[in-house]
Tab-separated table of N, CA and C in Angstrom:
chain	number	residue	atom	x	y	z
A	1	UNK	N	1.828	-21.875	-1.696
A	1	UNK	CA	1.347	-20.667	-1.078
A	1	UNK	C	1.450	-20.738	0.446
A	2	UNK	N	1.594	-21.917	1.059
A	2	UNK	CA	1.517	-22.161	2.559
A	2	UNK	C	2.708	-21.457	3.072
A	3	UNK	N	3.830	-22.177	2.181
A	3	UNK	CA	5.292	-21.761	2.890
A	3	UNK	C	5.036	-20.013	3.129
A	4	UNK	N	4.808	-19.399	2.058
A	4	UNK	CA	4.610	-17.888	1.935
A	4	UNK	C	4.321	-17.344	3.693
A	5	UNK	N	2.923	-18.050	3.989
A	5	UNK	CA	2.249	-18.195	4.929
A	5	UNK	C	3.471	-17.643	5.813
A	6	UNK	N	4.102	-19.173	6.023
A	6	UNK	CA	4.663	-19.306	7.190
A	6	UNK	C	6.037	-18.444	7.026
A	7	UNK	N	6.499	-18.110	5.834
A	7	UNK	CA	7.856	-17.558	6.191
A	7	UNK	C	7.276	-16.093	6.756
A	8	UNK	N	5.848	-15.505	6.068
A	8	UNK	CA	5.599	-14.348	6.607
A	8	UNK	C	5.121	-14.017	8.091
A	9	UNK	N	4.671	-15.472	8.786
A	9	UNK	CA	5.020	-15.947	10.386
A	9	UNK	C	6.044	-15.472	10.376
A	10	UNK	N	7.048	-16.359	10.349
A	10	UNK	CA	8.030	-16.186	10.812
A	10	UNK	C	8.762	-14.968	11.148
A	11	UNK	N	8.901	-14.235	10.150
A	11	UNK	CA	9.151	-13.029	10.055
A	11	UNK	C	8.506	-12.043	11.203
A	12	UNK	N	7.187	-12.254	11.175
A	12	UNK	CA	6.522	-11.355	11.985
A	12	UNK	C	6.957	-11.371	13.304
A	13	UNK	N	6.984	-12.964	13.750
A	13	UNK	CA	8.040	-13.360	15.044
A	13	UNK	C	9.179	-12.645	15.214
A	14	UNK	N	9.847	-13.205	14.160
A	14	UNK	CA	11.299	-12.698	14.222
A	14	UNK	C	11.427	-10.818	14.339
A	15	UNK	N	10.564	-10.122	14.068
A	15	UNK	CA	10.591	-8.264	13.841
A	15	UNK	C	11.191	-8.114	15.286
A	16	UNK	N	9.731	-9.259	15.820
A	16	UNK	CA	9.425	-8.815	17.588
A	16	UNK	C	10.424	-9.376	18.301
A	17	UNK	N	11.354	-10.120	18.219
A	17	UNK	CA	12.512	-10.612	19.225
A	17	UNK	C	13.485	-9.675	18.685
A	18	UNK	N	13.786	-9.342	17.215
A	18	UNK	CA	14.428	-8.114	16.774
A	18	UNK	C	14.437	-7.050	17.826
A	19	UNK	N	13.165	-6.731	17.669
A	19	UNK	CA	13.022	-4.970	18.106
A	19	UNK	C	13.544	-5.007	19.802
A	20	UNK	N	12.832	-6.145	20.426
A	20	UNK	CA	13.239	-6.227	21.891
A	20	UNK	C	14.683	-6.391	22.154
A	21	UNK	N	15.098	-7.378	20.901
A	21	UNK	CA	16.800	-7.447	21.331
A	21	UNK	C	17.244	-5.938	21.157
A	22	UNK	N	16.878	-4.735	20.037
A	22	UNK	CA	17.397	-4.067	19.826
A	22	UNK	C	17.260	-2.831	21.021
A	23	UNK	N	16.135	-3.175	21.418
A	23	UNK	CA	15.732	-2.024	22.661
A	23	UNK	C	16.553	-2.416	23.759
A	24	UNK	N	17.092	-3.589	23.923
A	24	UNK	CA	18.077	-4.045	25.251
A	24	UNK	C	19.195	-3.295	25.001
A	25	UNK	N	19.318	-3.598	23.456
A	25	UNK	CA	21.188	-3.230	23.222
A	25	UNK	C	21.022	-1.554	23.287
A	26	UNK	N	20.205	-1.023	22.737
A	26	UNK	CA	20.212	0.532	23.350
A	26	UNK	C	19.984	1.066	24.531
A	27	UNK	N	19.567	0.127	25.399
A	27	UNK	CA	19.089	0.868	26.404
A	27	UNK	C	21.027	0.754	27.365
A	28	UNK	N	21.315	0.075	26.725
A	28	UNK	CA	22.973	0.032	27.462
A	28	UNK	C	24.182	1.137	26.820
A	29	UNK	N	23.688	1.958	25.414
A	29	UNK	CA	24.699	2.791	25.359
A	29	UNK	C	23.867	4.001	25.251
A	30	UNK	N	24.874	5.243	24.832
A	30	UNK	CA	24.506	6.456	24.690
A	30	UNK	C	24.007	6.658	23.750
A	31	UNK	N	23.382	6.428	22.282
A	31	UNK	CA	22.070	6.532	21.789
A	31	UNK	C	21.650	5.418	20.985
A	32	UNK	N	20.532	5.414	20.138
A	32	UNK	CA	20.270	4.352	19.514
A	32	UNK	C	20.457	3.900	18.063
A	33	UNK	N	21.761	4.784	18.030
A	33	UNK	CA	22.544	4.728	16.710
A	33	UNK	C	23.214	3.200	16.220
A	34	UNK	N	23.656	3.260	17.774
A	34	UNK	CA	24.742	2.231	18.034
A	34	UNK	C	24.256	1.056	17.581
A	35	UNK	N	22.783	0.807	18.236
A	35	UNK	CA	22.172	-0.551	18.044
A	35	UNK	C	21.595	-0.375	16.486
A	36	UNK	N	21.391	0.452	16.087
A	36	UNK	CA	21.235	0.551	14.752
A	36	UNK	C	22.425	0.597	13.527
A	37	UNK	N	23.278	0.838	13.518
A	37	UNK	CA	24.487	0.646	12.588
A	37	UNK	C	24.929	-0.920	13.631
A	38	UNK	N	25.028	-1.794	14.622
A	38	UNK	CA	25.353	-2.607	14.941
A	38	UNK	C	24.428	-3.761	14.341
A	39	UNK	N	22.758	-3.897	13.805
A	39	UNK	CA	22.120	-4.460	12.993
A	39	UNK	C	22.363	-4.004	11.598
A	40	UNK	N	23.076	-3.270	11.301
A	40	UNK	CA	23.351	-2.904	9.651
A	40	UNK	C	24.399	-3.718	9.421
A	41	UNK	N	25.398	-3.313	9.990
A	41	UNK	CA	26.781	-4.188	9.761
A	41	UNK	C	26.799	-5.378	9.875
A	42	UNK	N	25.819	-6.174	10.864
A	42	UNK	CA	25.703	-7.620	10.911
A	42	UNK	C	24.950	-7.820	9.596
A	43	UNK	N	23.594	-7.204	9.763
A	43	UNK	CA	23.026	-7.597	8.253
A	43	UNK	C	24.088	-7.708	6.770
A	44	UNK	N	24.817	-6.444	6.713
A	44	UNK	CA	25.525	-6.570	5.303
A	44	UNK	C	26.374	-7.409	5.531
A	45	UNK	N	27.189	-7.952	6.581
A	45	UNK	CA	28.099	-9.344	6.520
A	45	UNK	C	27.589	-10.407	6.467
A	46	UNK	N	26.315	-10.650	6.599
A	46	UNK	CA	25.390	-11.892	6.546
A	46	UNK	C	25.248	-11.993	5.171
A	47	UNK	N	24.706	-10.799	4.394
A	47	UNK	CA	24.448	-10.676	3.359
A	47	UNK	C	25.561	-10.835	1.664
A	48	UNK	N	26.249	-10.177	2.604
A	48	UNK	CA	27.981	-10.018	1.491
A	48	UNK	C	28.058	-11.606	1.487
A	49	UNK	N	27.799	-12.232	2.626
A	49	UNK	CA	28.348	-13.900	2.833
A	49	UNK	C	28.226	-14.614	1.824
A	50	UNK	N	26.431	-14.567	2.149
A	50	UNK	CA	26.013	-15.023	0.728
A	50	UNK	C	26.304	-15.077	-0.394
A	51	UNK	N	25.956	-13.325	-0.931
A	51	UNK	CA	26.188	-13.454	-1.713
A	51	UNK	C	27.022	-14.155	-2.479
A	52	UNK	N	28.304	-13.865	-2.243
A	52	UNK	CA	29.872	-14.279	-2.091
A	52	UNK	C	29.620	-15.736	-2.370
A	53	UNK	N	28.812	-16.707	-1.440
A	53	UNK	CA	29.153	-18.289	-1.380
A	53	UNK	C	27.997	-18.150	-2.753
A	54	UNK	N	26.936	-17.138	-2.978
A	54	UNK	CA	26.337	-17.861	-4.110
A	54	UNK	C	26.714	-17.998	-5.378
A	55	UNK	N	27.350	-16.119	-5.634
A	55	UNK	CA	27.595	-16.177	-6.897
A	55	UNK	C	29.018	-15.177	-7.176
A	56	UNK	N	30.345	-15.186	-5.831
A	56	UNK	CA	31.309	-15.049	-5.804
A	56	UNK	C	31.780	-13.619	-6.319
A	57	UNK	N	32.628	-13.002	-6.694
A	57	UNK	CA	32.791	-11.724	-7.402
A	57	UNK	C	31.838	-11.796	-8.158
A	58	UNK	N	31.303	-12.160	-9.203
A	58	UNK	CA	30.323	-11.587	-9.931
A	58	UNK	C	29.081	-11.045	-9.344
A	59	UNK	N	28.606	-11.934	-8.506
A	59	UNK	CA	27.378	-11.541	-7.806
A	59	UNK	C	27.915	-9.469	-7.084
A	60	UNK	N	28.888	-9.767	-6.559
A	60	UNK	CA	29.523	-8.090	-6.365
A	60	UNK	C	29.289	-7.476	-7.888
A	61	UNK	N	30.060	-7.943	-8.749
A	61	UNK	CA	29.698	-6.577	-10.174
A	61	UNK	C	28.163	-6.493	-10.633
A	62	UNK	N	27.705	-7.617	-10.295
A	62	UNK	CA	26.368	-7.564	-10.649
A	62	UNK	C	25.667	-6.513	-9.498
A	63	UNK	N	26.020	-6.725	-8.117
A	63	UNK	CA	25.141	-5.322	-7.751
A	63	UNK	C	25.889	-4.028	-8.053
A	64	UNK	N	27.124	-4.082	-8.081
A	64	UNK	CA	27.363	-2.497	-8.555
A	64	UNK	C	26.912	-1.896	-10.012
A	65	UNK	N	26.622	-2.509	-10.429
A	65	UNK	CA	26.177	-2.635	-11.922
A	65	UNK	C	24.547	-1.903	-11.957
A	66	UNK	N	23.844	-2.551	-10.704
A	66	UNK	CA	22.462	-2.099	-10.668
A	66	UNK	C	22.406	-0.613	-10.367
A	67	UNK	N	23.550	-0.224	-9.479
A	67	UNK	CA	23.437	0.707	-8.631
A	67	UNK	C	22.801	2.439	-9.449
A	68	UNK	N	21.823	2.880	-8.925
A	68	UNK	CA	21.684	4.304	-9.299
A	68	UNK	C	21.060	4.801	-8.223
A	69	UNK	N	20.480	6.497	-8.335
A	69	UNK	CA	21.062	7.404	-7.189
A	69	UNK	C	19.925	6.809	-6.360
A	70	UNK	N	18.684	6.537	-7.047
A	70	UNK	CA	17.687	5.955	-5.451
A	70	UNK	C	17.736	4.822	-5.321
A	71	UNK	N	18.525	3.564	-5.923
A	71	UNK	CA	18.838	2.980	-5.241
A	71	UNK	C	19.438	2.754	-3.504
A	72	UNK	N	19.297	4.047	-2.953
A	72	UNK	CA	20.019	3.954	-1.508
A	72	UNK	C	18.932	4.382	-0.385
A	73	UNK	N	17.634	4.290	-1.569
A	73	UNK	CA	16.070	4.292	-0.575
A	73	UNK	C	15.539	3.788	0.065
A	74	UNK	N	15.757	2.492	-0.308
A	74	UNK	CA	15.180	0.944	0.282
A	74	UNK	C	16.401	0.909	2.035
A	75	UNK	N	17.649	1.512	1.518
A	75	UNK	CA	18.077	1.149	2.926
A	75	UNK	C	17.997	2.639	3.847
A	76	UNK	N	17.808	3.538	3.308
A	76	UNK	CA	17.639	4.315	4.448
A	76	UNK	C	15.771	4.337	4.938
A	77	UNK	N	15.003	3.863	4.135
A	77	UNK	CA	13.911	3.655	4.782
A	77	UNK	C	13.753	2.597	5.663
A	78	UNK	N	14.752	0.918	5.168
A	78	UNK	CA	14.979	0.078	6.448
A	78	UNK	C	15.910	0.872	7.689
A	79	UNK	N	16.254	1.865	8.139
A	79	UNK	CA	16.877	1.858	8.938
A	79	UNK	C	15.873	3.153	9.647
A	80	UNK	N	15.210	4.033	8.840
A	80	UNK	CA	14.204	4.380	9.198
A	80	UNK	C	12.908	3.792	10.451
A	81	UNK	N	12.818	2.474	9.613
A	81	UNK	CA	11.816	1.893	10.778
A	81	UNK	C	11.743	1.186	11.209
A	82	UNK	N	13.226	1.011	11.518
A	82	UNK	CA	13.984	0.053	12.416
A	82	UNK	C	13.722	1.234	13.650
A	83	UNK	N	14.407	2.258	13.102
A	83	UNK	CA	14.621	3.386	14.134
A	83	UNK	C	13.256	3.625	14.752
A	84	UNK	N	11.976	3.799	13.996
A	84	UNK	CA	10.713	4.025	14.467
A	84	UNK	C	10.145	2.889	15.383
A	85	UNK	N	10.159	1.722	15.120
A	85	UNK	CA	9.954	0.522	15.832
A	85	UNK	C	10.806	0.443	17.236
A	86	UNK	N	12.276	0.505	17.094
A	86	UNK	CA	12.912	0.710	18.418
A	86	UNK	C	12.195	1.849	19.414
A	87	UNK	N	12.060	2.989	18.826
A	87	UNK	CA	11.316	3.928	19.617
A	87	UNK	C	9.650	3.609	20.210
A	88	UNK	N	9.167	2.971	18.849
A	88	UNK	CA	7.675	2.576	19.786
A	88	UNK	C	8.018	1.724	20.684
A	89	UNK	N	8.571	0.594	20.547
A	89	UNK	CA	8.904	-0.306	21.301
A	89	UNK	C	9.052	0.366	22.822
A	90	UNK	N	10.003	1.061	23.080
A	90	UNK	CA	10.641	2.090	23.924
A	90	UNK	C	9.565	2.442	24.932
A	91	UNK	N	8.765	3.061	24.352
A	91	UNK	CA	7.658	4.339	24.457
A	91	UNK	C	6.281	3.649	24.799
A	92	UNK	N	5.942	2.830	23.585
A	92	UNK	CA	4.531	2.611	24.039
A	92	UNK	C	4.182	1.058	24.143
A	93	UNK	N	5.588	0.466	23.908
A	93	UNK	CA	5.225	-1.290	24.403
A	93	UNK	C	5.178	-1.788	23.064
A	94	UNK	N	5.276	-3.121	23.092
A	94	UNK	CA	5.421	-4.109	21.649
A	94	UNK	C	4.167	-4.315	21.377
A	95	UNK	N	3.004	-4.778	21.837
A	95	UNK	CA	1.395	-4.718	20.723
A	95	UNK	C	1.382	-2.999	20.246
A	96	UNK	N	1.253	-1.702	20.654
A	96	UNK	CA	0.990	-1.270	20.727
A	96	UNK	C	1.535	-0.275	19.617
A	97	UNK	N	3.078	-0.700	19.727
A	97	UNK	CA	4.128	0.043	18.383
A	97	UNK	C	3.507	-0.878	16.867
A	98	UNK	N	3.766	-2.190	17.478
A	98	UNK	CA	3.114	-3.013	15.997
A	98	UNK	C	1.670	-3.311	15.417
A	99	UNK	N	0.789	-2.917	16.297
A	99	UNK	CA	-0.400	-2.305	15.942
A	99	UNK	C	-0.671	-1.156	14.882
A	100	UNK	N	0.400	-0.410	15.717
A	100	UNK	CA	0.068	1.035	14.441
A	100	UNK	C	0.843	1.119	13.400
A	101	UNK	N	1.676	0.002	13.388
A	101	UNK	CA	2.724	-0.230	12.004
A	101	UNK	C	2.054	-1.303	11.609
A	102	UNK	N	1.222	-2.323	11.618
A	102	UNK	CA	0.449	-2.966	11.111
A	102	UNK	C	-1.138	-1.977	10.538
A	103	UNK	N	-1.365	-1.335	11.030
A	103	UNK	CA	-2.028	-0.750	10.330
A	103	UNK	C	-2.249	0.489	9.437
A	104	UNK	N	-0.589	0.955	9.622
A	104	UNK	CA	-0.082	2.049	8.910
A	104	UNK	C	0.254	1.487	7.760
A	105	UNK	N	0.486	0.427	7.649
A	105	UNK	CA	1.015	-0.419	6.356
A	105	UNK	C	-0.181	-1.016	5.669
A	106	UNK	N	-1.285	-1.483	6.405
A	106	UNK	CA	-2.495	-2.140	5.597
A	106	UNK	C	-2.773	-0.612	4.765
A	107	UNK	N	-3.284	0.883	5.308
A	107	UNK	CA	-3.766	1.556	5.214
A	107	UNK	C	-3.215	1.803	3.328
A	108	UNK	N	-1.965	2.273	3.581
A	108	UNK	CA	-0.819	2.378	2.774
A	108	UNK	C	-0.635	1.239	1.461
A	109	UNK	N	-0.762	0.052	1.930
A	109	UNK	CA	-1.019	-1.261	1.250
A	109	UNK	C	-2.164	-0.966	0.196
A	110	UNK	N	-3.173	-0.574	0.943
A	110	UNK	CA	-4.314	-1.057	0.082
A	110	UNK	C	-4.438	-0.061	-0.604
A	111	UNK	N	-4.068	1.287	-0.599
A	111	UNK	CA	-3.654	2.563	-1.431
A	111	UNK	C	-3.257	2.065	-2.664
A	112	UNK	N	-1.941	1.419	-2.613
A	112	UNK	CA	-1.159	1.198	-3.514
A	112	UNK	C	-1.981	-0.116	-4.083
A	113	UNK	N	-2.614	-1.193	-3.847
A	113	UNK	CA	-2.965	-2.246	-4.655
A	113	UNK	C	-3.982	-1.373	-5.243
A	114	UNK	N	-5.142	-0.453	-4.761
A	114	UNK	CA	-6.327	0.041	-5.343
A	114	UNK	C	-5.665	1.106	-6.818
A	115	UNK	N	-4.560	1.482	-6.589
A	115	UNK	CA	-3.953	2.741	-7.730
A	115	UNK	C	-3.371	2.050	-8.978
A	116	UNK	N	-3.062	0.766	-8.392
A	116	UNK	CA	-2.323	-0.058	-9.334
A	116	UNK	C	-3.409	-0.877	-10.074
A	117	UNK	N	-4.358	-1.200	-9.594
A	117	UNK	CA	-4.923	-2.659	-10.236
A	117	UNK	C	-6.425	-2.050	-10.670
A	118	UNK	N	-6.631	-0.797	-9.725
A	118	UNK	CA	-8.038	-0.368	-10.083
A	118	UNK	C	-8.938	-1.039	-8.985
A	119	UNK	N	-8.918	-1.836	-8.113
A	119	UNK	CA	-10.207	-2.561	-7.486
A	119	UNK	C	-10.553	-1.653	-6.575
A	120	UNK	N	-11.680	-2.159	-6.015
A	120	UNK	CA	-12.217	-1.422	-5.032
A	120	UNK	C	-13.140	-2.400	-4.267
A	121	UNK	N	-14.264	-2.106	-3.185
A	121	UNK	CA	-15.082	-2.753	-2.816
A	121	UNK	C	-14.855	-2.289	-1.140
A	122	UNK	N	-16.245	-2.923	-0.453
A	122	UNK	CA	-16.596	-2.395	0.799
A	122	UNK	C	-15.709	-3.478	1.709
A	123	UNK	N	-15.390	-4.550	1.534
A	123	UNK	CA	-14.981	-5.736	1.969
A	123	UNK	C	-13.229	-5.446	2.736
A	124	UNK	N	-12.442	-5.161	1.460
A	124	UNK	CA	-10.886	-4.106	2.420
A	124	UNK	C	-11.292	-2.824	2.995
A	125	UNK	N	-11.974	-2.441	2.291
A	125	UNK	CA	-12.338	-0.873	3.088
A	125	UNK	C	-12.521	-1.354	4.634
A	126	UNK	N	-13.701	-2.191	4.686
A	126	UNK	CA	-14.060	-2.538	5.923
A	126	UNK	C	-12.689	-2.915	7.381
A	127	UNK	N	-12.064	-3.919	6.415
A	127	UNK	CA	-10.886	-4.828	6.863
A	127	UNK	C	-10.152	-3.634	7.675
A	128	UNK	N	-9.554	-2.671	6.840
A	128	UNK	CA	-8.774	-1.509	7.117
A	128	UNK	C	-9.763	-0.510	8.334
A	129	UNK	N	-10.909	-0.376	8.351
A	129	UNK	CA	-11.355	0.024	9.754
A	129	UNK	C	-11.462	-0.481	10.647
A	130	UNK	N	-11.983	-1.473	10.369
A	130	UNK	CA	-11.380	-2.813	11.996
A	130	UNK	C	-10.288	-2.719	12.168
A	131	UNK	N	-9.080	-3.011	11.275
A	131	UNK	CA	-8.221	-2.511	11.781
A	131	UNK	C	-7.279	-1.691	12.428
A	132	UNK	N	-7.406	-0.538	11.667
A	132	UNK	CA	-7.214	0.578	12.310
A	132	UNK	C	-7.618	0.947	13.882
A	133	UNK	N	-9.082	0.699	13.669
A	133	UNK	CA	-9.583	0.391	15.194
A	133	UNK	C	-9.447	-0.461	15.941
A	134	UNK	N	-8.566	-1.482	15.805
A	134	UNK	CA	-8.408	-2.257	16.692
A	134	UNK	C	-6.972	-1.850	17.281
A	135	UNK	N	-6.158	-0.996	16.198
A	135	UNK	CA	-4.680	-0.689	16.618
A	135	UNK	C	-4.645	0.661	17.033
A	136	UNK	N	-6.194	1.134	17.308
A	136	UNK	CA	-6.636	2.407	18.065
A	136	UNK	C	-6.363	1.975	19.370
A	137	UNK	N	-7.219	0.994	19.512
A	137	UNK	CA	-7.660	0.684	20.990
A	137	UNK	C	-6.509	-0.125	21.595
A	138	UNK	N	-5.405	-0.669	20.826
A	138	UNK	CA	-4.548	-1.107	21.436
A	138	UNK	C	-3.452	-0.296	21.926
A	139	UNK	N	-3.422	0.444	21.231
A	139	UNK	CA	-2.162	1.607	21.624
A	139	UNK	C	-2.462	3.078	22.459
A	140	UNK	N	-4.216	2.983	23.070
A	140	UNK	CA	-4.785	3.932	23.701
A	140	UNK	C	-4.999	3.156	25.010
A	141	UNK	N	-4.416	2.392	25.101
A	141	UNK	CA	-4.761	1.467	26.302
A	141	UNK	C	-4.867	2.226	27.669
């Protein structure tokens, strides 16, 4: 369970040197398309790589195989808030964009675990107003 931990560190690190690299590379062309299809295309060649070294043509028929029509949700919502993150970033500074996407996601999060599993209790409720309020006061600075 530790590693979990830490790869979800990591990650969190990694969003934030993301988003800043990505706000550099836009702030040098004419919109922020560029830097956005320029992290897509790296991603899917990183990704094709893999695949490819893991499980060679098949691993290809095997995803075309999965493919149906919302399957193409997951990536236009990653590029979605890629796009939203570059813009907070932009606009209102790095605590301040990931504040309210950290707590737009707990909010959202705990929606979905409470609909699914049934729980409840004062204890996340709580969690989710501190939070919220804390990614009030950070982004009202």
């Amino acid at each position: 369970m530790a590693w979990v931990v830490a790869l979800l560190i990591a990650a969190g690190a990694a969003l934030v040197v993301q988003n800043l690299l990505m706000v550099h590379i836009s702030s040098g062309v004419s919109t922020v398309l560029v830097a956005l299809l320029l992290n897509s295309a790296v991603g899917l060649v990183v990704l094709l790589t893999l695949l490819l070294a893991r499980s060679g043509m098949a691993g290809l028929g095997e995803m075309f195989a999965t493919l149906r029509y919302w399957s193409v949700l997951p990536g236009v919502l990653g590029s979605f808030i890629v796009f939203a993150s570059i813009s907070g970033y932009q606009r209102l500074g790095a605590a301040a964009a990931i504040s309210v996407l950290i707590a737009s996601q707990l909010v959202v999060g705990l929606g979905v675990d409470m609909f699914r599993s049934g729980w409840s209790g004062l204890s996340p409720l709580l969690g989710v107003i501190l939070l919220v309020g804390g990614a009030w006061l950070v982004a009202s600075r």
